[in-house]
mmCIF file of C-alpha atoms in Angstrom:
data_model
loop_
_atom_site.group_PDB
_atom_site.id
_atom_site.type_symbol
_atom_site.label_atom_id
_atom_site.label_comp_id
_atom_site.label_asym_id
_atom_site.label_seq_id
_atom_site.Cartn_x
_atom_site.Cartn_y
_atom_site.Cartn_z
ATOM 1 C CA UNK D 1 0.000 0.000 0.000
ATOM 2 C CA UNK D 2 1.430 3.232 -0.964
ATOM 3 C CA UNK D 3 2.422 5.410 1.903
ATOM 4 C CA UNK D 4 1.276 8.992 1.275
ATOM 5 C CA UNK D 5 1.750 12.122 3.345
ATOM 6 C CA UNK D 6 -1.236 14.594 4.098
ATOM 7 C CA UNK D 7 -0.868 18.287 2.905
ATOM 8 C CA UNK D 8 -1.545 20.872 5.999
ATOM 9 C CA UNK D 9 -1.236 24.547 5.526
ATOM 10 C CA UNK D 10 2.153 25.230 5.440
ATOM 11 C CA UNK D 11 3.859 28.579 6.320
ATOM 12 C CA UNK D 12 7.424 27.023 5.216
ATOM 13 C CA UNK D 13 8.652 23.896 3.246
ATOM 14 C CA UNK D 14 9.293 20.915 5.813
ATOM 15 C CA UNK D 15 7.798 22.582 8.596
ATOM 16 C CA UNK D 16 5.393 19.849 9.003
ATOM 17 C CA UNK D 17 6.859 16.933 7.140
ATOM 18 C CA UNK D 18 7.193 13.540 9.399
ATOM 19 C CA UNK D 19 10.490 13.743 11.536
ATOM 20 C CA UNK D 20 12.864 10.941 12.693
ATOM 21 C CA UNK D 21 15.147 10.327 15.740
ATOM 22 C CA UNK D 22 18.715 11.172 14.453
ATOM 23 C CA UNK D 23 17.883 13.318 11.289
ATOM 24 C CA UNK D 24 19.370 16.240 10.750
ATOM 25 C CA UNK D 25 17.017 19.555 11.123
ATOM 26 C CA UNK D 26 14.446 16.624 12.694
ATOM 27 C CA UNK D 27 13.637 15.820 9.180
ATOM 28 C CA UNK D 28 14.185 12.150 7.996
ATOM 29 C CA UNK D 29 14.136 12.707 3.983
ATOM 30 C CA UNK D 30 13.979 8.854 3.748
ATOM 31 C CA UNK D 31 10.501 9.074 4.334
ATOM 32 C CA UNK D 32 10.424 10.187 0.832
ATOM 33 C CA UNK D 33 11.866 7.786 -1.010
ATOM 34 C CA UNK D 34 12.393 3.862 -0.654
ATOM 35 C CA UNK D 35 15.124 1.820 -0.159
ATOM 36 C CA UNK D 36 17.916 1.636 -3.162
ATOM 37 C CA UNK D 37 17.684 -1.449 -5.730
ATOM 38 C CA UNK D 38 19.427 -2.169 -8.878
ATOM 39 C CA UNK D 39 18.442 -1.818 -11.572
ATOM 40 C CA UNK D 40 17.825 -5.320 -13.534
ATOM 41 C CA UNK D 41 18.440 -6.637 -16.965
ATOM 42 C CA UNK D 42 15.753 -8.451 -19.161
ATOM 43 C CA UNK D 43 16.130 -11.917 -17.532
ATOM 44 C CA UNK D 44 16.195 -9.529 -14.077
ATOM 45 C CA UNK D 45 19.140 -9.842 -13.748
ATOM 46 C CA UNK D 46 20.869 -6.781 -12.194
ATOM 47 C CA UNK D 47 23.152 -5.262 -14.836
ATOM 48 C CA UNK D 48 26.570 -4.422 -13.984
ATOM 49 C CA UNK D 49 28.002 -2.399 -16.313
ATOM 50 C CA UNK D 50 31.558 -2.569 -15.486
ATOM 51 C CA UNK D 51 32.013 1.210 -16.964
ATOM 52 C CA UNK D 52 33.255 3.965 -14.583
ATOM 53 C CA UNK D 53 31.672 6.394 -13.388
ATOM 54 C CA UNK D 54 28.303 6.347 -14.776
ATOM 55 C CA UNK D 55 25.463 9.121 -15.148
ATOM 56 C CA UNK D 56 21.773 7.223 -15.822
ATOM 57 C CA UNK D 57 19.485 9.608 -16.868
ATOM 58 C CA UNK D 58 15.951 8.639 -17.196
ATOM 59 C CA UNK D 59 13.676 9.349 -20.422
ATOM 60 C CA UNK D 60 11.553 7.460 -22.995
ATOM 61 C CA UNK D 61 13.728 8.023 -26.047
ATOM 62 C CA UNK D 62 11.659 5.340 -28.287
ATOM 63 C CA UNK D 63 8.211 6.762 -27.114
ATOM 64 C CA UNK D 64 6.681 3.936 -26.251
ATOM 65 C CA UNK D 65 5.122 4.865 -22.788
ATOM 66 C CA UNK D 66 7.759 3.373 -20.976
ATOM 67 C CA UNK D 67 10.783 5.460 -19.483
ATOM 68 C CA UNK D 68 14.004 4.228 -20.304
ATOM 69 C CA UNK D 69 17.396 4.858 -19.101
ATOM 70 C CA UNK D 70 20.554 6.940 -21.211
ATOM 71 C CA UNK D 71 23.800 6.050 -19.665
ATOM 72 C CA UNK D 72 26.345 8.133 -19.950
ATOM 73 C CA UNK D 73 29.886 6.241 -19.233
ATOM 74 C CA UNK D 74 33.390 5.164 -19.886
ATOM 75 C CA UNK D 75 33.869 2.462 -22.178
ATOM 76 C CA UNK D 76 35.665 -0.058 -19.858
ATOM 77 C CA UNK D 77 37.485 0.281 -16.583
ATOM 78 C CA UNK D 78 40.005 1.867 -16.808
ATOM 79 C CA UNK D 79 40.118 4.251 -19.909
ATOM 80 C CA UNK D 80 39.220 8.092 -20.111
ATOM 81 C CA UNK D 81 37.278 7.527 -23.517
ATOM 82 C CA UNK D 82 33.569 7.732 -23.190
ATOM 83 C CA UNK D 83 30.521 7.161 -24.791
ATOM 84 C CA UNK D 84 26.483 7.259 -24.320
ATOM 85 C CA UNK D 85 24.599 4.037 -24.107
ATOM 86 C CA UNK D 86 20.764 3.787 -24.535
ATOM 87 C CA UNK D 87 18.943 1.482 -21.764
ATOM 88 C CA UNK D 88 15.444 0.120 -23.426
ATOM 89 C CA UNK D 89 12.724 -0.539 -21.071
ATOM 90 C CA UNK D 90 12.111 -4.458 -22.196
ATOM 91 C CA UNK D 91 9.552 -4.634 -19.020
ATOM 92 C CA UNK D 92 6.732 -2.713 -18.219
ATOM 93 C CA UNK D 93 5.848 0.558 -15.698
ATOM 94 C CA UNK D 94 5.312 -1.305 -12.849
ATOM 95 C CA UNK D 95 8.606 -3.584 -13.251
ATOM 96 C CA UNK D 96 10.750 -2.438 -15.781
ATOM 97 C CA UNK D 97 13.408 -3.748 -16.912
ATOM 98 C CA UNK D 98 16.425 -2.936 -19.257
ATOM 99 C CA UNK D 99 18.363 -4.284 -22.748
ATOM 100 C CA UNK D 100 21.460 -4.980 -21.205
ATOM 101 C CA UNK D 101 24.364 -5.642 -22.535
ATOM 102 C CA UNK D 102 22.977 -5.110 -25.896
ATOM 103 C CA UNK D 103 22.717 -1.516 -25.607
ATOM 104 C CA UNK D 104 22.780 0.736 -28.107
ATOM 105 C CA UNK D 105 25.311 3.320 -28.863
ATOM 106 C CA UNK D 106 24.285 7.103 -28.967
ATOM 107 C CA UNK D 107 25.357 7.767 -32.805
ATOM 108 C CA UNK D 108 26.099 11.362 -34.273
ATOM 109 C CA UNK D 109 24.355 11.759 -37.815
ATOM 110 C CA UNK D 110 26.819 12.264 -40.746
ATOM 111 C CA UNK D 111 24.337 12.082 -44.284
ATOM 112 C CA UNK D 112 23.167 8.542 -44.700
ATOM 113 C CA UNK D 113 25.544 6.997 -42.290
ATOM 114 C CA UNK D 114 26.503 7.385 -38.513
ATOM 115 C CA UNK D 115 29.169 6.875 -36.621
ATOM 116 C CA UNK D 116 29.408 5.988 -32.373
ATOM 117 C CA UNK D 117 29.646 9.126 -30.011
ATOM 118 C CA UNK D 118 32.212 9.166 -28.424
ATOM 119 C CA UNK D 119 35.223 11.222 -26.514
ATOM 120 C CA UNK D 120 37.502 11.743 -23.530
ATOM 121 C CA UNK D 121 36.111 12.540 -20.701
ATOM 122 C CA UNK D 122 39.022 14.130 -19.583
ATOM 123 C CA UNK D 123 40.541 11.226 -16.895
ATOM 124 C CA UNK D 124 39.858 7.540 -15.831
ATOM 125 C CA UNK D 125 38.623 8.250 -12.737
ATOM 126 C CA UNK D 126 36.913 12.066 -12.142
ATOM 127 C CA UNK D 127 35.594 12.132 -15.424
ATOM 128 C CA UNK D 128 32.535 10.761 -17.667
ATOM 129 C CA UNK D 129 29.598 11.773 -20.197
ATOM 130 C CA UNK D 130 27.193 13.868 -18.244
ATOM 131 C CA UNK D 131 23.897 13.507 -20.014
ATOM 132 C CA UNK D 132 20.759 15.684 -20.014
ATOM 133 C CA UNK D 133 17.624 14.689 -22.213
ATOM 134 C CA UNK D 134 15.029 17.373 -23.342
ATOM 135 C CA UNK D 135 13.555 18.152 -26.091
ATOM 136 C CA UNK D 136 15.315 21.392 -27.423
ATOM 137 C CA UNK D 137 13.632 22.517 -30.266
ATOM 138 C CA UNK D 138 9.879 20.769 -30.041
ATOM 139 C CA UNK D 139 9.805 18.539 -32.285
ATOM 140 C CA UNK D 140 8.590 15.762 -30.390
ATOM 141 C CA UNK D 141 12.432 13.964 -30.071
ATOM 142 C CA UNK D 142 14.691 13.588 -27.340
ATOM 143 C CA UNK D 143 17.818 16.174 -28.267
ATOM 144 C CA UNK D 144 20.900 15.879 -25.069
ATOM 145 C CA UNK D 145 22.880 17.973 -23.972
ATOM 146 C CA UNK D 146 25.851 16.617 -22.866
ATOM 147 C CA UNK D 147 28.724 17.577 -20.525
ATOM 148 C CA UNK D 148 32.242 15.871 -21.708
ATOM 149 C CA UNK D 149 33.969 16.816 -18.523
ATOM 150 C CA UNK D 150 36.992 17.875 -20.912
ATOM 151 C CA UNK D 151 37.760 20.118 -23.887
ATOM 152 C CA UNK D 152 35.012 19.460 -26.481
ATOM 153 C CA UNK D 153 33.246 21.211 -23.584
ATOM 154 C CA UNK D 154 29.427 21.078 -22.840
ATOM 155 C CA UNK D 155 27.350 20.207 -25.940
ATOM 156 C CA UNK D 156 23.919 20.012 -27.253
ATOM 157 C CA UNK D 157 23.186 17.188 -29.598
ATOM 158 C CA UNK D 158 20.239 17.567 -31.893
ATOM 159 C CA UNK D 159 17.765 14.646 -32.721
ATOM 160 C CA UNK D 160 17.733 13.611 -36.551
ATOM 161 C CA UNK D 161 14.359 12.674 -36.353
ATOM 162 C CA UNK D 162 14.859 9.999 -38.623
ATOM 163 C CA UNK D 163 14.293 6.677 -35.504
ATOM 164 C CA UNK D 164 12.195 6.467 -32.511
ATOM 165 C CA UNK D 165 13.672 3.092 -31.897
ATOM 166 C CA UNK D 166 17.760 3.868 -33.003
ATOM 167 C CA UNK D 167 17.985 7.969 -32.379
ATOM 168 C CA UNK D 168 20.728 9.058 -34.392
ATOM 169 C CA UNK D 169 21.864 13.080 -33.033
ATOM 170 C CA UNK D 170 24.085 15.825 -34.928
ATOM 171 C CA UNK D 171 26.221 18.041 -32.994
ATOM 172 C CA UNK D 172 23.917 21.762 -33.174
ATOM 173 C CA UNK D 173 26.766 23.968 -30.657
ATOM 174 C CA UNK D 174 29.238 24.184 -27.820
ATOM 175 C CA UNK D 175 26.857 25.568 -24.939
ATOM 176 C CA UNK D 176 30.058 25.997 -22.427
ATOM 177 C CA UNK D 177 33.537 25.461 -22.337
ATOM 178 C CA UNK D 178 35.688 23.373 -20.458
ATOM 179 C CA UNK D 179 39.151 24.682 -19.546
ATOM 180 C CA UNK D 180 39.827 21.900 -17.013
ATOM 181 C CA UNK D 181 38.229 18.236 -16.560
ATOM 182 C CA UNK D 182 36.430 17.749 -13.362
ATOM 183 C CA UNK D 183 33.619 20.304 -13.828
ATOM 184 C CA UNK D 184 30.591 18.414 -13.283
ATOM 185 C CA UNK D 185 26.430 19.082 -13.852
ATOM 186 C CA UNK D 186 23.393 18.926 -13.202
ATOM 187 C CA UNK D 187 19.962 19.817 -13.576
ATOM 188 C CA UNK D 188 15.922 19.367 -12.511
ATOM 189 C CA UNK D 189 13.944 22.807 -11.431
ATOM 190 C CA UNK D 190 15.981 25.365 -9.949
ATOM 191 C CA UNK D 191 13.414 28.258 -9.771
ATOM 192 C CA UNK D 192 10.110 25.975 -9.216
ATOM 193 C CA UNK D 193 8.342 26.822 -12.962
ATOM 194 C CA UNK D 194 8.022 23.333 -14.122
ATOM 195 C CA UNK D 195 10.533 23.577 -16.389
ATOM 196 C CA UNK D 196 14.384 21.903 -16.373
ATOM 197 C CA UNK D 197 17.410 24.229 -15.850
ATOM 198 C CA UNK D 198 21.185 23.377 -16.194
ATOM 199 C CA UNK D 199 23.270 24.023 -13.289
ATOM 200 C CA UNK D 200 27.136 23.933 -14.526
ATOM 201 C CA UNK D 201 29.833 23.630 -13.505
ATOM 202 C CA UNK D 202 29.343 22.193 -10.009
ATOM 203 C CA UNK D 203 31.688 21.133 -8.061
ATOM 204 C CA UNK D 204 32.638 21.320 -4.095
ATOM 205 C CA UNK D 205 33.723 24.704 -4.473
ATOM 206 C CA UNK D 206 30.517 26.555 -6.030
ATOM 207 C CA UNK D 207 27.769 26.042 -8.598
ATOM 208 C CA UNK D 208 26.167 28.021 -11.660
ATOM 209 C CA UNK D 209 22.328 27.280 -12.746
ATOM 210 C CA UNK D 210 21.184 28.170 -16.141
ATOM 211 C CA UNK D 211 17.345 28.603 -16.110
ATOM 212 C CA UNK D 212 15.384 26.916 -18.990
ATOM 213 C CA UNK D 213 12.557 28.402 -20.642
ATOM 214 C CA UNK D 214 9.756 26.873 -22.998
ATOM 215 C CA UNK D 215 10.236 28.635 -26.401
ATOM 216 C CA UNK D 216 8.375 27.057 -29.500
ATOM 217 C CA UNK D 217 7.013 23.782 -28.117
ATOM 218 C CA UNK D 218 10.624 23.195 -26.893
ATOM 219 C CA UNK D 219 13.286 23.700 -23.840
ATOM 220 C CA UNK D 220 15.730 26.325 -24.194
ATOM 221 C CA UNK D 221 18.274 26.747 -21.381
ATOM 222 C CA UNK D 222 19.209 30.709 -20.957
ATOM 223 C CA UNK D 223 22.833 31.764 -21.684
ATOM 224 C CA UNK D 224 23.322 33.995 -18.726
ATOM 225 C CA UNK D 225 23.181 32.564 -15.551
ATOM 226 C CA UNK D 226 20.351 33.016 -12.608
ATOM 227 C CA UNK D 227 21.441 31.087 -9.451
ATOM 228 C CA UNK D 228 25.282 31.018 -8.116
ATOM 229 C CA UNK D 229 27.132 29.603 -5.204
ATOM 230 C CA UNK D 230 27.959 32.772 -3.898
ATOM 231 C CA UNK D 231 24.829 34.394 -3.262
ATOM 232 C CA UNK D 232 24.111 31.377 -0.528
ATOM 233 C CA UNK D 233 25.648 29.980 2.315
ATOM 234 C CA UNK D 234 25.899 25.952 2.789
ATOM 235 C CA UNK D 235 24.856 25.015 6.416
ATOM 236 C CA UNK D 236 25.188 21.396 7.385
ATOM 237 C CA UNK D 237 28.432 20.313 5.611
ATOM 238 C CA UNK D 238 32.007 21.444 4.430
ATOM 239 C CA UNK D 239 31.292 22.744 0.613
ATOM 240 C CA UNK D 240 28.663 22.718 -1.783
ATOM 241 C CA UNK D 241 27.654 18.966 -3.139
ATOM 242 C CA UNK D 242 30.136 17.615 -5.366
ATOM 243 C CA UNK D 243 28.704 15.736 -8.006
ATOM 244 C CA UNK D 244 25.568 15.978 -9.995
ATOM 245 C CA UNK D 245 23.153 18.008 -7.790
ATOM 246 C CA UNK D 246 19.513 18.052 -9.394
ATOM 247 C CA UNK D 247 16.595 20.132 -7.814
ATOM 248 C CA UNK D 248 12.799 18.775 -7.762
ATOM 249 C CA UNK D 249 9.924 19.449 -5.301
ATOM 250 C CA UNK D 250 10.081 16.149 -4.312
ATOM 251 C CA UNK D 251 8.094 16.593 -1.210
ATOM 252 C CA UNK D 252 4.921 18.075 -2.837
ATOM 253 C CA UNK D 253 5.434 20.904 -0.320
ATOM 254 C CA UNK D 254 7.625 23.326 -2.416
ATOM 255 C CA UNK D 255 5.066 23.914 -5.644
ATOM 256 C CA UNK D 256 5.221 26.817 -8.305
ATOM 257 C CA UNK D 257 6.171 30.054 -6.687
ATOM 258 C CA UNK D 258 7.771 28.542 -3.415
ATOM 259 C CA UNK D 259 10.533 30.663 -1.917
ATOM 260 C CA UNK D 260 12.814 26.760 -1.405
ATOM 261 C CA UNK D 261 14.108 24.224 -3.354
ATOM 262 C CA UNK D 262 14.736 20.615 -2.646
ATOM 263 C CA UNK D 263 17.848 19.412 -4.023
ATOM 264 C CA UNK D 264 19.815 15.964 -4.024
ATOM 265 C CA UNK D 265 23.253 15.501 -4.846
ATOM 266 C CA UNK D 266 26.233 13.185 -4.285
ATOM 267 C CA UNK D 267 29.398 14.359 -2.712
ATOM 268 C CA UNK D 268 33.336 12.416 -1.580
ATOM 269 C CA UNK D 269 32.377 10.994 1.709
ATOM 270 C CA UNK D 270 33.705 13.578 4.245
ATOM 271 C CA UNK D 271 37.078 11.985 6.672
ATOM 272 C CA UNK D 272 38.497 10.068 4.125
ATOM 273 C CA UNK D 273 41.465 11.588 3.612
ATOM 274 C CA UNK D 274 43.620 9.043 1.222
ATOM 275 C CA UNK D 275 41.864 6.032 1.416
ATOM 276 C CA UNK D 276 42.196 4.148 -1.584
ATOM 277 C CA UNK D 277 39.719 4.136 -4.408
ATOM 278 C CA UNK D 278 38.340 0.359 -3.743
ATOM 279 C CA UNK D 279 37.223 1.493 -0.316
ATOM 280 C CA UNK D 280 35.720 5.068 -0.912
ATOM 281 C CA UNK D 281 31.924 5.343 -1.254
ATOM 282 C CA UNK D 282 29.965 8.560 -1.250
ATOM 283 C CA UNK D 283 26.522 9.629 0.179
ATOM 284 C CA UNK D 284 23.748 10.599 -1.723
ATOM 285 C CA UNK D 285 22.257 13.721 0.355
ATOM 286 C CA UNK D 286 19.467 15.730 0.617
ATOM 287 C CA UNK D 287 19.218 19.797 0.647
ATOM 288 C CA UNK D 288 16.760 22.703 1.245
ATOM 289 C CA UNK D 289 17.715 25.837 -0.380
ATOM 290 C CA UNK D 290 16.260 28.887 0.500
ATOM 291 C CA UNK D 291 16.050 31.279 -1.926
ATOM 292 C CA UNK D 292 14.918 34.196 1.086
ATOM 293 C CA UNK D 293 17.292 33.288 3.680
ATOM 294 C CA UNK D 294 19.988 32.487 1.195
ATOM 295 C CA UNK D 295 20.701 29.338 2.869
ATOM 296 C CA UNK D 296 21.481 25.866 1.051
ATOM 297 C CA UNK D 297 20.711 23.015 4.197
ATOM 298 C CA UNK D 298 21.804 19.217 4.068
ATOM 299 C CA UNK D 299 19.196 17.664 6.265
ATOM 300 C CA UNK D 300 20.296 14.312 5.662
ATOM 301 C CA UNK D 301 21.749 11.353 3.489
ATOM 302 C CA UNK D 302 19.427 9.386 1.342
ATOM 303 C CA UNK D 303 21.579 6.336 0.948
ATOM 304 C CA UNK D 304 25.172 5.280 0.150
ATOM 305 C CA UNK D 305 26.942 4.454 -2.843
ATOM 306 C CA UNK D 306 30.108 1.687 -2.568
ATOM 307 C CA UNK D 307 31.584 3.579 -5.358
ATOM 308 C CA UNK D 308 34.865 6.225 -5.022
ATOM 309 C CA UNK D 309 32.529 8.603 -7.199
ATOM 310 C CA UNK D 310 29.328 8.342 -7.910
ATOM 311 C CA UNK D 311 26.857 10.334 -10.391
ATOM 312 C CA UNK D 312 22.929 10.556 -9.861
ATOM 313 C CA UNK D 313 19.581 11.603 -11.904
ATOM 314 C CA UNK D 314 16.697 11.756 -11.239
ATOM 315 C CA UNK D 315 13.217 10.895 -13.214
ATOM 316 C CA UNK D 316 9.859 9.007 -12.577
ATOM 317 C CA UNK D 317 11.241 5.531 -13.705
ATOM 318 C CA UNK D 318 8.145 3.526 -13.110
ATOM 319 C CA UNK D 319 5.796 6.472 -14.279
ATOM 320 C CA UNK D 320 3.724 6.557 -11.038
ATOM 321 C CA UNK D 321 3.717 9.884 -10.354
ATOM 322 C CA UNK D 322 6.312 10.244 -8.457
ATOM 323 C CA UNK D 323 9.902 11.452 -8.658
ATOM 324 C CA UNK D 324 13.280 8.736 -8.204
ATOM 325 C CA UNK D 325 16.521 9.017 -7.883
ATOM 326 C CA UNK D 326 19.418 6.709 -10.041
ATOM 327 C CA UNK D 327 22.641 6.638 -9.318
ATOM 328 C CA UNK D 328 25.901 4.809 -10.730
ATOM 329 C CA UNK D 329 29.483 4.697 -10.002
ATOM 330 C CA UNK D 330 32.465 2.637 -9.471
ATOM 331 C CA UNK D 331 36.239 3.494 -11.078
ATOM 332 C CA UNK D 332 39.453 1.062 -11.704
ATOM 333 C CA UNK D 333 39.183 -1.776 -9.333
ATOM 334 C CA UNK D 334 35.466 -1.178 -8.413
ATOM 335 C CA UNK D 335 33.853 -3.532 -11.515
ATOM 336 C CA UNK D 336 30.947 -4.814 -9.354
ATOM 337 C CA UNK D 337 29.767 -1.396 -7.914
ATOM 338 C CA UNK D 338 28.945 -0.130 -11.167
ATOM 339 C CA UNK D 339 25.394 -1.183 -10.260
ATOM 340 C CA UNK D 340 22.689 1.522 -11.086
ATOM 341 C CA UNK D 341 20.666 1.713 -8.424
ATOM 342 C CA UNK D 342 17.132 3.456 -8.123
ATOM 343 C CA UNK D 343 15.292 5.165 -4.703
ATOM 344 C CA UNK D 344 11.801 4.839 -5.569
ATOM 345 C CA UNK D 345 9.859 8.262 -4.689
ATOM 346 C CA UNK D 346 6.990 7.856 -2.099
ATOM 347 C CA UNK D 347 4.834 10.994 -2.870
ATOM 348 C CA UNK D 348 3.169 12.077 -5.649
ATOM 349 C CA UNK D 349 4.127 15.409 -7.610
ATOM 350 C CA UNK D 350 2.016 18.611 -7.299
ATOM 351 C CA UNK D 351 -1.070 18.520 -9.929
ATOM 352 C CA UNK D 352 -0.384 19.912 -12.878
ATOM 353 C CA UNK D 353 2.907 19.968 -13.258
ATOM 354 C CA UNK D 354 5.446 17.798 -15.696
ATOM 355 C CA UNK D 355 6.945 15.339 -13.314
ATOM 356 C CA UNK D 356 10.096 14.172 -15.938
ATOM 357 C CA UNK D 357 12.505 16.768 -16.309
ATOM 358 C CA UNK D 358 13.244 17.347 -19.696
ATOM 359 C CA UNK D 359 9.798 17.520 -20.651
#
């Protein structure tokens, strides 16, 4: 049975949510989601990927009803090169299940033929394909834009239009540039409109968002920025979150207009100092940014990847309603915690609004 919280009048985000002994700010945020579990090939299975330092994004690229998963990821273990990888839902909503290993490649559109995407992603370890699906120009196909951690920079690939079932993209502009590797990204709603922003370059040190705006049928992300690191103050932990922070109103409490965001993120466990990469894992927390107070908040970790880095997404991967979170990792020695795991969401969204981002 589906465990659902009841709305009261709220004068601030949280300020009635369920609390739990030991949470920070007396707010457990894993009474939003449910516990993490791979995700599982077509014989359900759960897939291993064996590629470093993975980003799953979640959207139905073939538009068949059914959210699938775009991987963004090295090509083995211990290589810089990357490429993108497209996860088909072989199951259904309610279980779903994913093509694996027989992925398909993301290809980039030359005339009548097309050839593999793929690049460095700047180093073996820090680095990989940082994916973002929306559809840029309306047209009813999935266009990426994607973040290659190294010089080709951040890019937005068009959709050919020509497959629903084998997407083949051309290469439409350099949206940023990338003077150093390590510059990660993320993504979900920033401002609370219902529509997907771009938040680059993140890492512990600051952040950037890029608001998106609907222009003909399509997602356009703005080329000035809105939102930076130092116009708020991070209470909670040392730095800002480190990898792949994306910002939703997962709750239901923070709808259109709200003066906070809810944000997840992963981030270098804190303490371990130069503990080698087969024993470093890394938390996947939970913020409240205020956009009055100019506070950003951890209240608490969500769950805990056995990977040295580890990059999340987030999307409604069983199309219930409600908002999850995927996550992947694992470099060098770590082969069998490249697992992509998924924390179901618990509440529904906020009538009326788009629950995938990207949509």
């Amino acid at each position: 049975m589906r465990t659902v919280l009841i709305i009261l009048p709220l004068l601030c985000c949280f300020c009635r949510l369920p609390t739990a002994a030991g949470a920070e700010g007396g707010f457990d945020p894993k009474t939003l989601f449910r516990e993490p579990v791979p995700l599982v090939d077509q014989d359900g299975k759960p897939i291993v990927t064996r590629r470093a330092g993975g980003h799953p994004a979640v959207y139905d690229f073939n538009a068949d009803g059914k959210p699938d998963v775009i991987l963004g990821c090295h090509l083995g273990m211990d290589t810089a090169q990357a490429e993108i990888l497209l996860l088909e839902n072989v199951g259904s909503n309610q279980e779903p299940r994913f093509r694996w290993p027989a992925a398909q490649s993301v290809r980039l559109s030359a005339g009548d033929s097309a050839a593999k995407f793929a690049c460095s992603a700047g180093c073996k370890s820090g680095g990989t394909l940082l994916v973002h699906p929306l559809d840029w120009n309306g047209d009813g196909h999935v266009d990426l834009i994607v973040n290659t951690m190294w010089k080709r920079g951040v890019l937005l690939l068009l959709n050919t239009g020509k497959s629903k079932t084998a997407p083949s993209f051309v290469q439409a502009k350099r949206l940023h540039n990338v003077r150093s590797h390590g510059k990660s990204s993320g993504s979900g709603d920033w401002n609370n409109d219902g529509v997907p922003d771009l938040a680059f370059p993140v890492n512990r040190y600051g952040w950037t968002v890029y608001l998106g705006a609907r222009r003909g049928g399509g997602v356009h992300i703005a080329d000035q920025p809105s939102l930076v690191h130092r116009d708020y103050r991070m209470v909670g932990q040392k730095g800002w979150w480190q990898y792949t922070p994306y910002a939703w109103n997962f709750s239901g409490k923070c709808p259109v207009g709200s003066k906070a965001t809810e944000v997840v993120a992963s981030n270098a466990l804190e303490g371990e100092g130069k503990v080698s990469y087969a024993k470093k894992q890394c938390p996947i927390s939970y913020y409240r940014l205020d956009h009055e107070k100019k506070t950003a908040t951890r209240i608490g970790t969500l769950a805990i990847s056995k990977a040295a880095i580890t990059r999340l997404a987030v999307g409604d991967l069983n199309a219930d309603g409600s908002m999850d979170i995927l996550y992947a990792g694992g470099v060098f020695t770590k082969g069998d915690e490249t697992r992509i795991h998924v924390l179901y969401g618990k509440i529904p969204n906020v009538p009326g609004r788009k629950q995938a981002p990207g949509r």
